[in-house]
Amino acid sequence: GNKNDLGIHTEVIPGGIARLVKEGVINGKYKTLNPGKTVASAFIGILPDELDIVDGNPNFELYDFTYTDDLRILVNQKNYVAVNNALAVDLGGQACSESIGPYMYTGTGGQTIFTVTAAYCNPGRSVIVTPATALVKGRRLSRIVPMLEPGSVVTALRAFVDSVVTEYGIAELRGKTLKQRAAALVEVAHPDFREELKKESKRIYHL
């Protein structure tokens, strides 16, 4: 809410975006593609009052995902920041956002395309945002893990992940060695899991 002149080009618009458009935080002023427009292929999880904002609003444009997720189109955007989530991130920075081990949890979506796009845009940046933990059947698990579970789908390759954000901070990964990446990711993990992650870091990367 304290930002200005943001632009959106995404596959799915979540709740909250419509209000930011109404308040002028998101206006697409500096977008290279579809300037002045908030672009997506669908909405998800938006409330009735947000639907009222969107209905008939010329600031929103919906396209087929073959447009919103087209690498050839996206690379023409300037100052592009790809923001995605993840189910798990390993100590090298690989993000699994589709499966829990070999079991599919959600679809592939556009994350792979958007993270690759950010590497080719000038300037561009790819950010993975995830809670530090997940609660599974009453048990708290770390989303920052030494290695992805066997069979996990690597949605965002580590070479295309510049930053990982949790509620404990920002791990800046761009330009760092694997050892440096692991150390940075341990620092944004939940405190209860940091010691074990440090031990695993030493085992894997000889820190």
mmCIF file with all atom_site columns, C-alpha atoms in Angstrom:
data_model
loop_
_atom_site.group_PDB
_atom_site.id
_atom_site.type_symbol
_atom_site.label_atom_id
_atom_site.label_alt_id
_atom_site.label_comp_id
_atom_site.label_asym_id
_atom_site.label_entity_id
_atom_site.label_seq_id
_atom_site.pdbx_PDB_ins_code
_atom_site.Cartn_x
_atom_site.Cartn_y
_atom_site.Cartn_z
_atom_site.occupancy
_atom_site.B_iso_or_equiv
_atom_site.pdbx_formal_charge
_atom_site.auth_seq_id
_atom_site.auth_comp_id
_atom_site.auth_asym_id
_atom_site.auth_atom_id
_atom_site.pdbx_PDB_model_num
ATOM 1   C CA . GLY A 1 1   ? 0.000   0.000   0.000   1.00 0.00 ? 1   GLY A CA 1
ATOM 2   C CA . ASN A 1 2   ? 2.927   2.389   0.426   1.00 0.00 ? 2   ASN A CA 1
ATOM 3   C CA . LYS A 1 3   ? 4.210   1.868   -3.135  1.00 0.00 ? 3   LYS A CA 1
ATOM 4   C CA . ASN A 1 4   ? 3.374   3.790   -6.293  1.00 0.00 ? 4   ASN A CA 1
ATOM 5   C CA . ASP A 1 5   ? 2.990   3.132   -10.022 1.00 0.00 ? 5   ASP A CA 1
ATOM 6   C CA . LEU A 1 6   ? 3.274   -0.662  -9.864  1.00 0.00 ? 6   LEU A CA 1
ATOM 7   C CA . GLY A 1 7   ? 2.278   -2.811  -12.817 1.00 0.00 ? 7   GLY A CA 1
ATOM 8   C CA . ILE A 1 8   ? 0.854   -6.333  -12.990 1.00 0.00 ? 8   ILE A CA 1
ATOM 9   C CA . HIS A 1 9   ? 1.203   -8.956  -15.738 1.00 0.00 ? 9   HIS A CA 1
ATOM 10  C CA . THR A 1 10  ? 0.361   -12.362 -14.324 1.00 0.00 ? 10  THR A CA 1
ATOM 11  C CA . GLU A 1 11  ? -1.435  -15.628 -14.888 1.00 0.00 ? 11  GLU A CA 1
ATOM 12  C CA . VAL A 1 12  ? -3.791  -15.334 -11.906 1.00 0.00 ? 12  VAL A CA 1
ATOM 13  C CA . ILE A 1 13  ? -4.822  -12.231 -9.945  1.00 0.00 ? 13  ILE A CA 1
ATOM 14  C CA . PRO A 1 14  ? -5.343  -13.044 -6.237  1.00 0.00 ? 14  PRO A CA 1
ATOM 15  C CA . GLY A 1 15  ? -7.413  -11.206 -3.670  1.00 0.00 ? 15  GLY A CA 1
ATOM 16  C CA . GLY A 1 16  ? -6.260  -7.728  -2.697  1.00 0.00 ? 16  GLY A CA 1
ATOM 17  C CA . ILE A 1 17  ? -5.021  -6.609  -6.103  1.00 0.00 ? 17  ILE A CA 1
ATOM 18  C CA . ALA A 1 18  ? -8.308  -5.011  -7.139  1.00 0.00 ? 18  ALA A CA 1
ATOM 19  C CA . ARG A 1 19  ? -8.256  -2.733  -4.085  1.00 0.00 ? 19  ARG A CA 1
ATOM 20  C CA . LEU A 1 20  ? -4.677  -1.684  -4.861  1.00 0.00 ? 20  LEU A CA 1
ATOM 21  C CA . VAL A 1 21  ? -5.767  -0.787  -8.401  1.00 0.00 ? 21  VAL A CA 1
ATOM 22  C CA . LYS A 1 22  ? -8.656  1.254   -7.029  1.00 0.00 ? 22  LYS A CA 1
ATOM 23  C CA . GLU A 1 23  ? -6.286  3.075   -4.659  1.00 0.00 ? 23  GLU A CA 1
ATOM 24  C CA . GLY A 1 24  ? -3.856  3.867   -7.487  1.00 0.00 ? 24  GLY A CA 1
ATOM 25  C CA . VAL A 1 25  ? -0.974  1.816   -6.093  1.00 0.00 ? 25  VAL A CA 1
ATOM 26  C CA . ILE A 1 26  ? -1.164  -0.375  -9.204  1.00 0.00 ? 26  ILE A CA 1
ATOM 27  C CA . ASN A 1 27  ? -1.689  1.666   -12.347 1.00 0.00 ? 27  ASN A CA 1
ATOM 28  C CA . GLY A 1 28  ? 0.672   0.149   -14.925 1.00 0.00 ? 28  GLY A CA 1
ATOM 29  C CA . LYS A 1 29  ? 2.133   3.576   -15.658 1.00 0.00 ? 29  LYS A CA 1
ATOM 30  C CA . TYR A 1 30  ? 5.582   2.278   -16.562 1.00 0.00 ? 30  TYR A CA 1
ATOM 31  C CA . LYS A 1 31  ? 4.643   -1.036  -18.156 1.00 0.00 ? 31  LYS A CA 1
ATOM 32  C CA . THR A 1 32  ? 6.250   -1.719  -21.525 1.00 0.00 ? 32  THR A CA 1
ATOM 33  C CA . LEU A 1 33  ? 3.460   -4.154  -22.442 1.00 0.00 ? 33  LEU A CA 1
ATOM 34  C CA . ASN A 1 34  ? -0.193  -3.210  -21.971 1.00 0.00 ? 34  ASN A CA 1
ATOM 35  C CA . PRO A 1 35  ? 0.631   0.117   -20.290 1.00 0.00 ? 35  PRO A CA 1
ATOM 36  C CA . GLY A 1 36  ? -1.995  1.272   -17.821 1.00 0.00 ? 36  GLY A CA 1
ATOM 37  C CA . LYS A 1 37  ? -3.562  -2.189  -17.661 1.00 0.00 ? 37  LYS A CA 1
ATOM 38  C CA . THR A 1 38  ? -3.577  -4.938  -15.044 1.00 0.00 ? 38  THR A CA 1
ATOM 39  C CA . VAL A 1 39  ? -3.242  -8.093  -17.130 1.00 0.00 ? 39  VAL A CA 1
ATOM 40  C CA . ALA A 1 40  ? -4.051  -11.704 -16.223 1.00 0.00 ? 40  ALA A CA 1
ATOM 41  C CA . SER A 1 41  ? -5.824  -14.812 -17.460 1.00 0.00 ? 41  SER A CA 1
ATOM 42  C CA . ALA A 1 42  ? -8.059  -15.293 -14.394 1.00 0.00 ? 42  ALA A CA 1
ATOM 43  C CA . PHE A 1 43  ? -8.984  -14.182 -10.878 1.00 0.00 ? 43  PHE A CA 1
ATOM 44  C CA . ILE A 1 44  ? -8.912  -16.392 -7.809  1.00 0.00 ? 44  ILE A CA 1
ATOM 45  C CA . GLY A 1 45  ? -9.995  -15.835 -4.216  1.00 0.00 ? 45  GLY A CA 1
ATOM 46  C CA . ILE A 1 46  ? -11.384 -12.354 -4.706  1.00 0.00 ? 46  ILE A CA 1
ATOM 47  C CA . LEU A 1 47  ? -14.249 -11.037 -2.596  1.00 0.00 ? 47  LEU A CA 1
ATOM 48  C CA . PRO A 1 48  ? -17.603 -9.627  -3.820  1.00 0.00 ? 48  PRO A CA 1
ATOM 49  C CA . ASP A 1 49  ? -16.526 -6.036  -3.166  1.00 0.00 ? 49  ASP A CA 1
ATOM 50  C CA . GLU A 1 50  ? -13.469 -6.645  -5.348  1.00 0.00 ? 50  GLU A CA 1
ATOM 51  C CA . LEU A 1 51  ? -15.674 -8.010  -8.114  1.00 0.00 ? 51  LEU A CA 1
ATOM 52  C CA . ASP A 1 52  ? -17.534 -4.707  -8.019  1.00 0.00 ? 52  ASP A CA 1
ATOM 53  C CA . ILE A 1 53  ? -14.222 -2.912  -8.583  1.00 0.00 ? 53  ILE A CA 1
ATOM 54  C CA . VAL A 1 54  ? -13.292 -5.160  -11.503 1.00 0.00 ? 54  VAL A CA 1
ATOM 55  C CA . ASP A 1 55  ? -16.690 -5.258  -13.259 1.00 0.00 ? 55  ASP A CA 1
ATOM 56  C CA . GLY A 1 56  ? -16.561 -2.984  -16.296 1.00 0.00 ? 56  GLY A CA 1
ATOM 57  C CA . ASN A 1 57  ? -13.243 -1.478  -15.154 1.00 0.00 ? 57  ASN A CA 1
ATOM 58  C CA . PRO A 1 58  ? -11.075 -0.678  -18.215 1.00 0.00 ? 58  PRO A CA 1
ATOM 59  C CA . ASN A 1 59  ? -7.919  -0.919  -16.092 1.00 0.00 ? 59  ASN A CA 1
ATOM 60  C CA . PHE A 1 60  ? -8.253  -4.731  -16.094 1.00 0.00 ? 60  PHE A CA 1
ATOM 61  C CA . GLU A 1 61  ? -7.707  -6.923  -19.150 1.00 0.00 ? 61  GLU A CA 1
ATOM 62  C CA . LEU A 1 62  ? -8.006  -10.724 -19.235 1.00 0.00 ? 62  LEU A CA 1
ATOM 63  C CA . TYR A 1 63  ? -6.280  -12.807 -21.901 1.00 0.00 ? 63  TYR A CA 1
ATOM 64  C CA . ASP A 1 64  ? -5.801  -16.485 -22.629 1.00 0.00 ? 64  ASP A CA 1
ATOM 65  C CA . PHE A 1 65  ? -2.797  -17.911 -20.755 1.00 0.00 ? 65  PHE A CA 1
ATOM 66  C CA . THR A 1 66  ? -1.034  -18.402 -24.099 1.00 0.00 ? 66  THR A CA 1
ATOM 67  C CA . TYR A 1 67  ? -0.613  -14.610 -24.022 1.00 0.00 ? 67  TYR A CA 1
ATOM 68  C CA . THR A 1 68  ? -0.029  -13.985 -20.323 1.00 0.00 ? 68  THR A CA 1
ATOM 69  C CA . ASP A 1 69  ? 2.522   -16.820 -20.078 1.00 0.00 ? 69  ASP A CA 1
ATOM 70  C CA . ASP A 1 70  ? 4.271   -16.393 -23.438 1.00 0.00 ? 70  ASP A CA 1
ATOM 71  C CA . LEU A 1 71  ? 8.030   -16.023 -22.936 1.00 0.00 ? 71  LEU A CA 1
ATOM 72  C CA . ARG A 1 72  ? 8.381   -14.280 -26.304 1.00 0.00 ? 72  ARG A CA 1
ATOM 73  C CA . ILE A 1 73  ? 5.997   -11.566 -25.111 1.00 0.00 ? 73  ILE A CA 1
ATOM 74  C CA . LEU A 1 74  ? 7.162   -11.340 -21.505 1.00 0.00 ? 74  LEU A CA 1
ATOM 75  C CA . VAL A 1 75  ? 10.839  -10.728 -22.296 1.00 0.00 ? 75  VAL A CA 1
ATOM 76  C CA . ASN A 1 76  ? 9.871   -7.370  -23.809 1.00 0.00 ? 76  ASN A CA 1
ATOM 77  C CA . GLN A 1 77  ? 8.783   -6.084  -20.398 1.00 0.00 ? 77  GLN A CA 1
ATOM 78  C CA . LYS A 1 78  ? 11.216  -3.751  -18.630 1.00 0.00 ? 78  LYS A CA 1
ATOM 79  C CA . ASN A 1 79  ? 11.952  -3.708  -14.874 1.00 0.00 ? 79  ASN A CA 1
ATOM 80  C CA . TYR A 1 80  ? 10.306  -7.110  -14.559 1.00 0.00 ? 80  TYR A CA 1
ATOM 81  C CA . VAL A 1 81  ? 10.095  -8.720  -11.102 1.00 0.00 ? 81  VAL A CA 1
ATOM 82  C CA . ALA A 1 82  ? 8.680   -12.245 -10.976 1.00 0.00 ? 82  ALA A CA 1
ATOM 83  C CA . VAL A 1 83  ? 7.133   -13.043 -7.579  1.00 0.00 ? 83  VAL A CA 1
ATOM 84  C CA . ASN A 1 84  ? 6.162   -16.665 -6.972  1.00 0.00 ? 84  ASN A CA 1
ATOM 85  C CA . ASN A 1 85  ? 5.576   -19.008 -4.039  1.00 0.00 ? 85  ASN A CA 1
ATOM 86  C CA . ALA A 1 86  ? 6.921   -22.464 -3.254  1.00 0.00 ? 86  ALA A CA 1
ATOM 87  C CA . LEU A 1 87  ? 6.075   -25.584 -1.283  1.00 0.00 ? 87  LEU A CA 1
ATOM 88  C CA . ALA A 1 88  ? 9.763   -26.169 -0.551  1.00 0.00 ? 88  ALA A CA 1
ATOM 89  C CA . VAL A 1 89  ? 13.120  -24.577 -1.332  1.00 0.00 ? 89  VAL A CA 1
ATOM 90  C CA . ASP A 1 90  ? 16.356  -26.525 -1.018  1.00 0.00 ? 90  ASP A CA 1
ATOM 91  C CA . LEU A 1 91  ? 19.646  -25.088 0.242   1.00 0.00 ? 91  LEU A CA 1
ATOM 92  C CA . GLY A 1 92  ? 20.816  -24.473 -3.321  1.00 0.00 ? 92  GLY A CA 1
ATOM 93  C CA . GLY A 1 93  ? 17.773  -22.331 -4.088  1.00 0.00 ? 93  GLY A CA 1
ATOM 94  C CA . GLN A 1 94  ? 15.748  -24.782 -6.167  1.00 0.00 ? 94  GLN A CA 1
ATOM 95  C CA . ALA A 1 95  ? 12.014  -24.210 -5.677  1.00 0.00 ? 95  ALA A CA 1
ATOM 96  C CA . CYS A 1 96  ? 9.418   -26.992 -5.774  1.00 0.00 ? 96  CYS A CA 1
ATOM 97  C CA . SER A 1 97  ? 5.990   -25.445 -6.243  1.00 0.00 ? 97  SER A CA 1
ATOM 98  C CA . GLU A 1 98  ? 3.951   -28.262 -7.763  1.00 0.00 ? 98  GLU A CA 1
ATOM 99  C CA . SER A 1 99  ? 4.399   -31.480 -5.828  1.00 0.00 ? 99  SER A CA 1
ATOM 100 C CA . ILE A 1 100 ? 5.003   -33.003 -2.428  1.00 0.00 ? 100 ILE A CA 1
ATOM 101 C CA . GLY A 1 101 ? 7.629   -35.535 -3.352  1.00 0.00 ? 101 GLY A CA 1
ATOM 102 C CA . PRO A 1 102 ? 6.261   -37.325 -6.423  1.00 0.00 ? 102 PRO A CA 1
ATOM 103 C CA . TYR A 1 103 ? 2.640   -36.501 -5.592  1.00 0.00 ? 103 TYR A CA 1
ATOM 104 C CA . MET A 1 104 ? 1.210   -33.589 -7.536  1.00 0.00 ? 104 MET A CA 1
ATOM 105 C CA . TYR A 1 105 ? -0.307  -30.885 -5.335  1.00 0.00 ? 105 TYR A CA 1
ATOM 106 C CA . THR A 1 106 ? -1.086  -28.256 -7.961  1.00 0.00 ? 106 THR A CA 1
ATOM 107 C CA . GLY A 1 107 ? -0.548  -27.535 -11.629 1.00 0.00 ? 107 GLY A CA 1
ATOM 108 C CA . THR A 1 108 ? 2.632   -26.317 -13.254 1.00 0.00 ? 108 THR A CA 1
ATOM 109 C CA . GLY A 1 109 ? 1.242   -22.854 -13.905 1.00 0.00 ? 109 GLY A CA 1
ATOM 110 C CA . GLY A 1 110 ? 3.463   -20.093 -15.207 1.00 0.00 ? 110 GLY A CA 1
ATOM 111 C CA . GLN A 1 111 ? 6.163   -20.050 -12.529 1.00 0.00 ? 111 GLN A CA 1
ATOM 112 C CA . THR A 1 112 ? 8.875   -21.602 -14.673 1.00 0.00 ? 112 THR A CA 1
ATOM 113 C CA . ILE A 1 113 ? 8.224   -19.180 -17.525 1.00 0.00 ? 113 ILE A CA 1
ATOM 114 C CA . PHE A 1 114 ? 8.043   -16.146 -15.239 1.00 0.00 ? 114 PHE A CA 1
ATOM 115 C CA . THR A 1 115 ? 11.294  -16.967 -13.425 1.00 0.00 ? 115 THR A CA 1
ATOM 116 C CA . VAL A 1 116 ? 13.141  -17.532 -16.699 1.00 0.00 ? 116 VAL A CA 1
ATOM 117 C CA . THR A 1 117 ? 11.680  -14.296 -18.073 1.00 0.00 ? 117 THR A CA 1
ATOM 118 C CA . ALA A 1 118 ? 13.061  -12.335 -15.124 1.00 0.00 ? 118 ALA A CA 1
ATOM 119 C CA . ALA A 1 119 ? 16.565  -13.552 -15.995 1.00 0.00 ? 119 ALA A CA 1
ATOM 120 C CA . TYR A 1 120 ? 16.275  -12.219 -19.533 1.00 0.00 ? 120 TYR A CA 1
ATOM 121 C CA . CYS A 1 121 ? 14.587  -8.882  -18.850 1.00 0.00 ? 121 CYS A CA 1
ATOM 122 C CA . ASN A 1 122 ? 16.829  -5.879  -18.351 1.00 0.00 ? 122 ASN A CA 1
ATOM 123 C CA . PRO A 1 123 ? 16.636  -5.287  -15.501 1.00 0.00 ? 123 PRO A CA 1
ATOM 124 C CA . GLY A 1 124 ? 14.775  -8.240  -14.054 1.00 0.00 ? 124 GLY A CA 1
ATOM 125 C CA . ARG A 1 125 ? 14.571  -10.169 -10.803 1.00 0.00 ? 125 ARG A CA 1
ATOM 126 C CA . SER A 1 126 ? 13.005  -13.427 -9.621  1.00 0.00 ? 126 SER A CA 1
ATOM 127 C CA . VAL A 1 127 ? 11.696  -13.687 -6.057  1.00 0.00 ? 127 VAL A CA 1
ATOM 128 C CA . ILE A 1 128 ? 10.319  -16.767 -4.286  1.00 0.00 ? 128 ILE A CA 1
ATOM 129 C CA . VAL A 1 129 ? 8.091   -15.959 -1.302  1.00 0.00 ? 129 VAL A CA 1
ATOM 130 C CA . THR A 1 130 ? 7.104   -18.715 1.112   1.00 0.00 ? 130 THR A CA 1
ATOM 131 C CA . PRO A 1 131 ? 6.217   -19.177 4.779   1.00 0.00 ? 131 PRO A CA 1
ATOM 132 C CA . ALA A 1 132 ? 9.177   -20.680 6.638   1.00 0.00 ? 132 ALA A CA 1
ATOM 133 C CA . THR A 1 133 ? 7.072   -23.650 7.787   1.00 0.00 ? 133 THR A CA 1
ATOM 134 C CA . ALA A 1 134 ? 4.016   -25.696 6.941   1.00 0.00 ? 134 ALA A CA 1
ATOM 135 C CA . LEU A 1 135 ? 1.680   -27.502 9.348   1.00 0.00 ? 135 LEU A CA 1
ATOM 136 C CA . VAL A 1 136 ? 0.966   -31.043 8.141   1.00 0.00 ? 136 VAL A CA 1
ATOM 137 C CA . LYS A 1 137 ? -1.304  -33.257 10.275  1.00 0.00 ? 137 LYS A CA 1
ATOM 138 C CA . GLY A 1 138 ? -0.405  -31.240 13.352  1.00 0.00 ? 138 GLY A CA 1
ATOM 139 C CA . ARG A 1 139 ? 3.328   -31.445 12.700  1.00 0.00 ? 139 ARG A CA 1
ATOM 140 C CA . ARG A 1 140 ? 5.343   -28.353 11.815  1.00 0.00 ? 140 ARG A CA 1
ATOM 141 C CA . LEU A 1 141 ? 7.731   -28.849 8.884   1.00 0.00 ? 141 LEU A CA 1
ATOM 142 C CA . SER A 1 142 ? 10.361  -26.532 7.438   1.00 0.00 ? 142 SER A CA 1
ATOM 143 C CA . ARG A 1 143 ? 9.831   -25.321 3.896   1.00 0.00 ? 143 ARG A CA 1
ATOM 144 C CA . ILE A 1 144 ? 13.550  -24.603 3.666   1.00 0.00 ? 144 ILE A CA 1
ATOM 145 C CA . VAL A 1 145 ? 14.976  -28.091 3.272   1.00 0.00 ? 145 VAL A CA 1
ATOM 146 C CA . PRO A 1 146 ? 18.490  -29.548 2.793   1.00 0.00 ? 146 PRO A CA 1
ATOM 147 C CA . MET A 1 147 ? 17.429  -31.323 -0.401  1.00 0.00 ? 147 MET A CA 1
ATOM 148 C CA . LEU A 1 148 ? 14.092  -31.662 -2.105  1.00 0.00 ? 148 LEU A CA 1
ATOM 149 C CA . GLU A 1 149 ? 12.250  -34.881 -1.373  1.00 0.00 ? 149 GLU A CA 1
ATOM 150 C CA . PRO A 1 150 ? 12.852  -37.577 -4.034  1.00 0.00 ? 150 PRO A CA 1
ATOM 151 C CA . GLY A 1 151 ? 10.419  -37.192 -6.896  1.00 0.00 ? 151 GLY A CA 1
ATOM 152 C CA . SER A 1 152 ? 9.837   -33.485 -6.251  1.00 0.00 ? 152 SER A CA 1
ATOM 153 C CA . VAL A 1 153 ? 9.235   -31.302 -9.280  1.00 0.00 ? 153 VAL A CA 1
ATOM 154 C CA . VAL A 1 154 ? 11.786  -28.501 -9.636  1.00 0.00 ? 154 VAL A CA 1
ATOM 155 C CA . THR A 1 155 ? 9.551   -25.658 -10.780 1.00 0.00 ? 155 THR A CA 1
ATOM 156 C CA . ALA A 1 156 ? 12.137  -22.857 -10.544 1.00 0.00 ? 156 ALA A CA 1
ATOM 157 C CA . LEU A 1 157 ? 15.740  -23.791 -11.262 1.00 0.00 ? 157 LEU A CA 1
ATOM 158 C CA . ARG A 1 158 ? 18.241  -22.338 -8.809  1.00 0.00 ? 158 ARG A CA 1
ATOM 159 C CA . ALA A 1 159 ? 19.961  -20.369 -11.565 1.00 0.00 ? 159 ALA A CA 1
ATOM 160 C CA . PHE A 1 160 ? 16.732  -18.394 -11.999 1.00 0.00 ? 160 PHE A CA 1
ATOM 161 C CA . VAL A 1 161 ? 16.032  -17.674 -8.319  1.00 0.00 ? 161 VAL A CA 1
ATOM 162 C CA . ASP A 1 162 ? 17.546  -14.385 -7.157  1.00 0.00 ? 162 ASP A CA 1
ATOM 163 C CA . SER A 1 163 ? 15.923  -14.040 -3.725  1.00 0.00 ? 163 SER A CA 1
ATOM 164 C CA . VAL A 1 164 ? 13.942  -16.168 -1.281  1.00 0.00 ? 164 VAL A CA 1
ATOM 165 C CA . VAL A 1 165 ? 11.718  -14.376 1.234   1.00 0.00 ? 165 VAL A CA 1
ATOM 166 C CA . THR A 1 166 ? 10.174  -15.763 4.421   1.00 0.00 ? 166 THR A CA 1
ATOM 167 C CA . GLU A 1 167 ? 8.776   -14.010 7.479   1.00 0.00 ? 167 GLU A CA 1
ATOM 168 C CA . TYR A 1 168 ? 12.321  -14.174 8.891   1.00 0.00 ? 168 TYR A CA 1
ATOM 169 C CA . GLY A 1 169 ? 14.022  -12.150 6.185   1.00 0.00 ? 169 GLY A CA 1
ATOM 170 C CA . ILE A 1 170 ? 15.392  -12.128 2.662   1.00 0.00 ? 170 ILE A CA 1
ATOM 171 C CA . ALA A 1 171 ? 18.001  -14.553 1.360   1.00 0.00 ? 171 ALA A CA 1
ATOM 172 C CA . GLU A 1 172 ? 19.836  -12.838 -1.484  1.00 0.00 ? 172 GLU A CA 1
ATOM 173 C CA . LEU A 1 173 ? 21.102  -15.596 -3.779  1.00 0.00 ? 173 LEU A CA 1
ATOM 174 C CA . ARG A 1 174 ? 22.054  -13.902 -7.023  1.00 0.00 ? 174 ARG A CA 1
ATOM 175 C CA . GLY A 1 175 ? 25.755  -14.259 -7.813  1.00 0.00 ? 175 GLY A CA 1
ATOM 176 C CA . LYS A 1 176 ? 26.506  -16.403 -4.770  1.00 0.00 ? 176 LYS A CA 1
ATOM 177 C CA . THR A 1 177 ? 28.198  -19.794 -4.581  1.00 0.00 ? 177 THR A CA 1
ATOM 178 C CA . LEU A 1 178 ? 26.223  -22.816 -3.414  1.00 0.00 ? 178 LEU A CA 1
ATOM 179 C CA . LYS A 1 179 ? 27.859  -22.559 0.021   1.00 0.00 ? 179 LYS A CA 1
ATOM 180 C CA . GLN A 1 180 ? 26.886  -18.893 0.296   1.00 0.00 ? 180 GLN A CA 1
ATOM 181 C CA . ARG A 1 181 ? 23.362  -19.646 -0.882  1.00 0.00 ? 181 ARG A CA 1
ATOM 182 C CA . ALA A 1 182 ? 22.953  -22.364 1.735   1.00 0.00 ? 182 ALA A CA 1
ATOM 183 C CA . ALA A 1 183 ? 24.164  -20.056 4.511   1.00 0.00 ? 183 ALA A CA 1
ATOM 184 C CA . ALA A 1 184 ? 21.757  -17.310 3.415   1.00 0.00 ? 184 ALA A CA 1
ATOM 185 C CA . LEU A 1 185 ? 18.793  -19.687 3.258   1.00 0.00 ? 185 LEU A CA 1
ATOM 186 C CA . VAL A 1 186 ? 19.485  -21.101 6.722   1.00 0.00 ? 186 VAL A CA 1
ATOM 187 C CA . GLU A 1 187 ? 19.177  -17.569 8.098   1.00 0.00 ? 187 GLU A CA 1
ATOM 188 C CA . VAL A 1 188 ? 15.601  -17.167 6.769   1.00 0.00 ? 188 VAL A CA 1
ATOM 189 C CA . ALA A 1 189 ? 14.441  -20.604 7.944   1.00 0.00 ? 189 ALA A CA 1
ATOM 190 C CA . HIS A 1 190 ? 12.345  -20.985 11.096  1.00 0.00 ? 190 HIS A CA 1
ATOM 191 C CA . PRO A 1 191 ? 14.656  -20.786 14.168  1.00 0.00 ? 191 PRO A CA 1
ATOM 192 C CA . ASP A 1 192 ? 13.585  -24.263 15.293  1.00 0.00 ? 192 ASP A CA 1
ATOM 193 C CA . PHE A 1 193 ? 15.106  -25.797 12.168  1.00 0.00 ? 193 PHE A CA 1
ATOM 194 C CA . ARG A 1 194 ? 18.254  -23.740 11.703  1.00 0.00 ? 194 ARG A CA 1
ATOM 195 C CA . GLU A 1 195 ? 20.652  -25.951 13.649  1.00 0.00 ? 195 GLU A CA 1
ATOM 196 C CA . GLU A 1 196 ? 19.643  -29.055 11.721  1.00 0.00 ? 196 GLU A CA 1
ATOM 197 C CA . LEU A 1 197 ? 19.872  -27.153 8.441   1.00 0.00 ? 197 LEU A CA 1
ATOM 198 C CA . LYS A 1 198 ? 23.356  -25.925 9.380   1.00 0.00 ? 198 LYS A CA 1
ATOM 199 C CA . LYS A 1 199 ? 24.440  -29.512 10.048  1.00 0.00 ? 199 LYS A CA 1
ATOM 200 C CA . GLU A 1 200 ? 23.055  -30.606 6.704   1.00 0.00 ? 200 GLU A CA 1
ATOM 201 C CA . SER A 1 201 ? 24.739  -27.646 4.987   1.00 0.00 ? 201 SER A CA 1
ATOM 202 C CA . LYS A 1 202 ? 28.096  -28.782 6.338   1.00 0.00 ? 202 LYS A CA 1
ATOM 203 C CA . ARG A 1 203 ? 27.437  -32.337 5.201   1.00 0.00 ? 203 ARG A CA 1
ATOM 204 C CA . ILE A 1 204 ? 26.309  -31.350 1.698   1.00 0.00 ? 204 ILE A CA 1
ATOM 205 C CA . TYR A 1 205 ? 28.460  -28.323 0.949   1.00 0.00 ? 205 TYR A CA 1
ATOM 206 C CA . HIS A 1 206 ? 31.278  -28.789 3.494   1.00 0.00 ? 206 HIS A CA 1
ATOM 207 C CA . LEU A 1 207 ? 30.602  -25.388 5.043   1.00 0.00 ? 207 LEU A CA 1
#
